[in-house]
Tab-separated table of C-alpha atoms in Angstrom:
chain	number	residue	atom	x	y	z
A	182	UNK	CA	-1.160	-9.450	4.059
A	183	UNK	CA	-3.995	-7.045	3.299
A	184	UNK	CA	-4.059	-5.266	-0.054
A	185	UNK	CA	-5.652	-1.825	0.151
A	186	UNK	CA	-6.720	0.038	-2.965
A	187	UNK	CA	-6.469	3.820	-2.900
A	188	UNK	CA	-8.939	5.965	-4.848
A	189	UNK	CA	-6.140	6.869	-7.253
A	190	UNK	CA	-5.614	3.161	-8.053
A	191	UNK	CA	-9.288	2.551	-8.764
A	192	UNK	CA	-9.373	5.690	-10.894
A	193	UNK	CA	-6.330	4.495	-12.839
A	194	UNK	CA	-8.045	1.139	-13.514
A	195	UNK	CA	-11.098	2.978	-14.862
A	196	UNK	CA	-8.838	5.141	-17.056
A	197	UNK	CA	-7.073	2.003	-18.257
A	198	UNK	CA	-10.375	0.481	-19.400
A	199	UNK	CA	-11.338	3.750	-21.115
A	200	UNK	CA	-7.978	3.800	-22.895
A	201	UNK	CA	-8.370	0.170	-23.959
A	202	UNK	CA	-11.814	0.990	-25.337
A	203	UNK	CA	-10.280	3.661	-27.618
A	204	UNK	CA	-8.037	1.026	-29.209
A	205	UNK	CA	-10.855	-1.533	-29.523
A	206	UNK	CA	-9.781	-3.823	-26.680
A	207	UNK	CA	-11.987	-5.355	-24.016
A	208	UNK	CA	-11.983	-4.054	-20.426
A	209	UNK	CA	-9.388	-5.663	-18.170
A	210	UNK	CA	-9.626	-3.736	-14.885
A	211	UNK	CA	-11.516	-6.348	-12.861
A	212	UNK	CA	-9.237	-9.169	-13.992
A	213	UNK	CA	-6.111	-7.079	-13.454
A	214	UNK	CA	-7.235	-6.139	-9.938
A	215	UNK	CA	-7.685	-9.828	-9.076
A	216	UNK	CA	-4.213	-10.702	-10.428
A	217	UNK	CA	-2.572	-7.839	-8.528
A	218	UNK	CA	-4.310	-8.898	-5.287
A	219	UNK	CA	-3.192	-12.474	-5.871
A	220	UNK	CA	0.404	-11.375	-6.525
A	221	UNK	CA	0.730	-9.347	-3.320
A	222	UNK	CA	-1.063	-11.852	-1.073
A	223	UNK	CA	1.495	-14.498	-2.092
A	224	UNK	CA	4.505	-12.273	-1.312
A	225	UNK	CA	6.582	-12.734	1.840
A	226	UNK	CA	7.824	-9.217	2.598
A	227	UNK	CA	9.935	-10.383	5.525
A	228	UNK	CA	12.317	-12.023	3.050
A	229	UNK	CA	12.228	-9.681	0.039
A	230	UNK	CA	10.553	-6.402	-0.908
A	231	UNK	CA	9.685	-6.623	-4.627
A	232	UNK	CA	10.023	-3.836	-7.162
A	233	UNK	CA	12.185	-0.767	-7.198
A	234	UNK	CA	11.887	2.568	-5.471
A	235	UNK	CA	10.336	5.358	-7.548
A	236	UNK	CA	9.348	8.986	-7.000
A	237	UNK	CA	6.167	10.502	-8.463
A	238	UNK	CA	4.994	14.046	-7.803
A	239	UNK	CA	2.066	14.387	-5.386
A	240	UNK	CA	2.302	10.756	-4.257
A	241	UNK	CA	3.711	9.764	-0.839
A	242	UNK	CA	7.294	8.661	-0.293
A	243	UNK	CA	8.433	5.020	0.002
A	244	UNK	CA	6.695	4.255	-3.285
A	245	UNK	CA	7.762	1.181	-5.228
A	246	UNK	CA	6.967	-0.101	-8.706
A	247	UNK	CA	6.622	-3.685	-9.814
A	248	UNK	CA	5.845	-4.992	-13.311
A	249	UNK	CA	3.004	-7.507	-13.495
A	250	UNK	CA	2.364	-9.322	-16.738
A	251	UNK	CA	-1.070	-10.632	-17.644
A	252	UNK	CA	-0.993	-13.335	-20.334
A	253	UNK	CA	1.030	-12.268	-23.397
A	254	UNK	CA	0.596	-8.506	-23.053
A	255	UNK	CA	3.290	-6.085	-22.008
A	256	UNK	CA	3.641	-5.856	-18.215
A	257	UNK	CA	1.568	-3.341	-16.298
A	258	UNK	CA	3.300	-0.939	-13.931
A	259	UNK	CA	1.899	-1.215	-10.414
A	260	UNK	CA	2.889	1.534	-7.972
A	261	UNK	CA	2.553	0.617	-4.301
A	262	UNK	CA	3.973	0.981	-0.826
A	263	UNK	CA	4.132	-1.325	2.172
A	264	UNK	CA	3.029	0.115	5.526
A	265	UNK	CA	2.477	-1.806	8.753
A	266	UNK	CA	2.448	-5.093	6.876
A	267	UNK	CA	-0.243	-3.942	4.435
A	268	UNK	CA	0.157	-3.115	0.765
A	269	UNK	CA	-1.360	0.117	-0.539
A	270	UNK	CA	-1.855	0.242	-4.300
A	271	UNK	CA	-1.617	3.781	-5.691
A	272	UNK	CA	-1.537	3.546	-9.475
A	273	UNK	CA	-1.640	1.095	-12.393
A	274	UNK	CA	-0.387	1.931	-15.886
A	275	UNK	CA	0.190	0.154	-19.174
A	276	UNK	CA	3.501	1.164	-20.831
A	277	UNK	CA	1.728	2.512	-23.951
A	278	UNK	CA	-1.174	4.114	-22.124
A	279	UNK	CA	-1.656	7.820	-22.721
A	280	UNK	CA	-3.574	10.146	-20.411
A	281	UNK	CA	-7.134	10.875	-21.577
């Protein structure tokens, strides 16, 4: 299983760190990226496809969302799709995160 990161996903991680900086929290993007990679590499998509189907404007169809929790914080929303056995990550959001 190969996890591919789209530009929009990397951009959302950068925005997440900028948002965290405004509320005096340390950056988490690098750690979160590692945890998300680890989560998807361990999945067996032949048995079960995690998450639920979602629709977001200007993002391709067959998009799914899964909640990934890191330590004691609220879970992060990870938007992805599975194509040809690979996972494409499109977007990562914290539930309280506002657009900058």
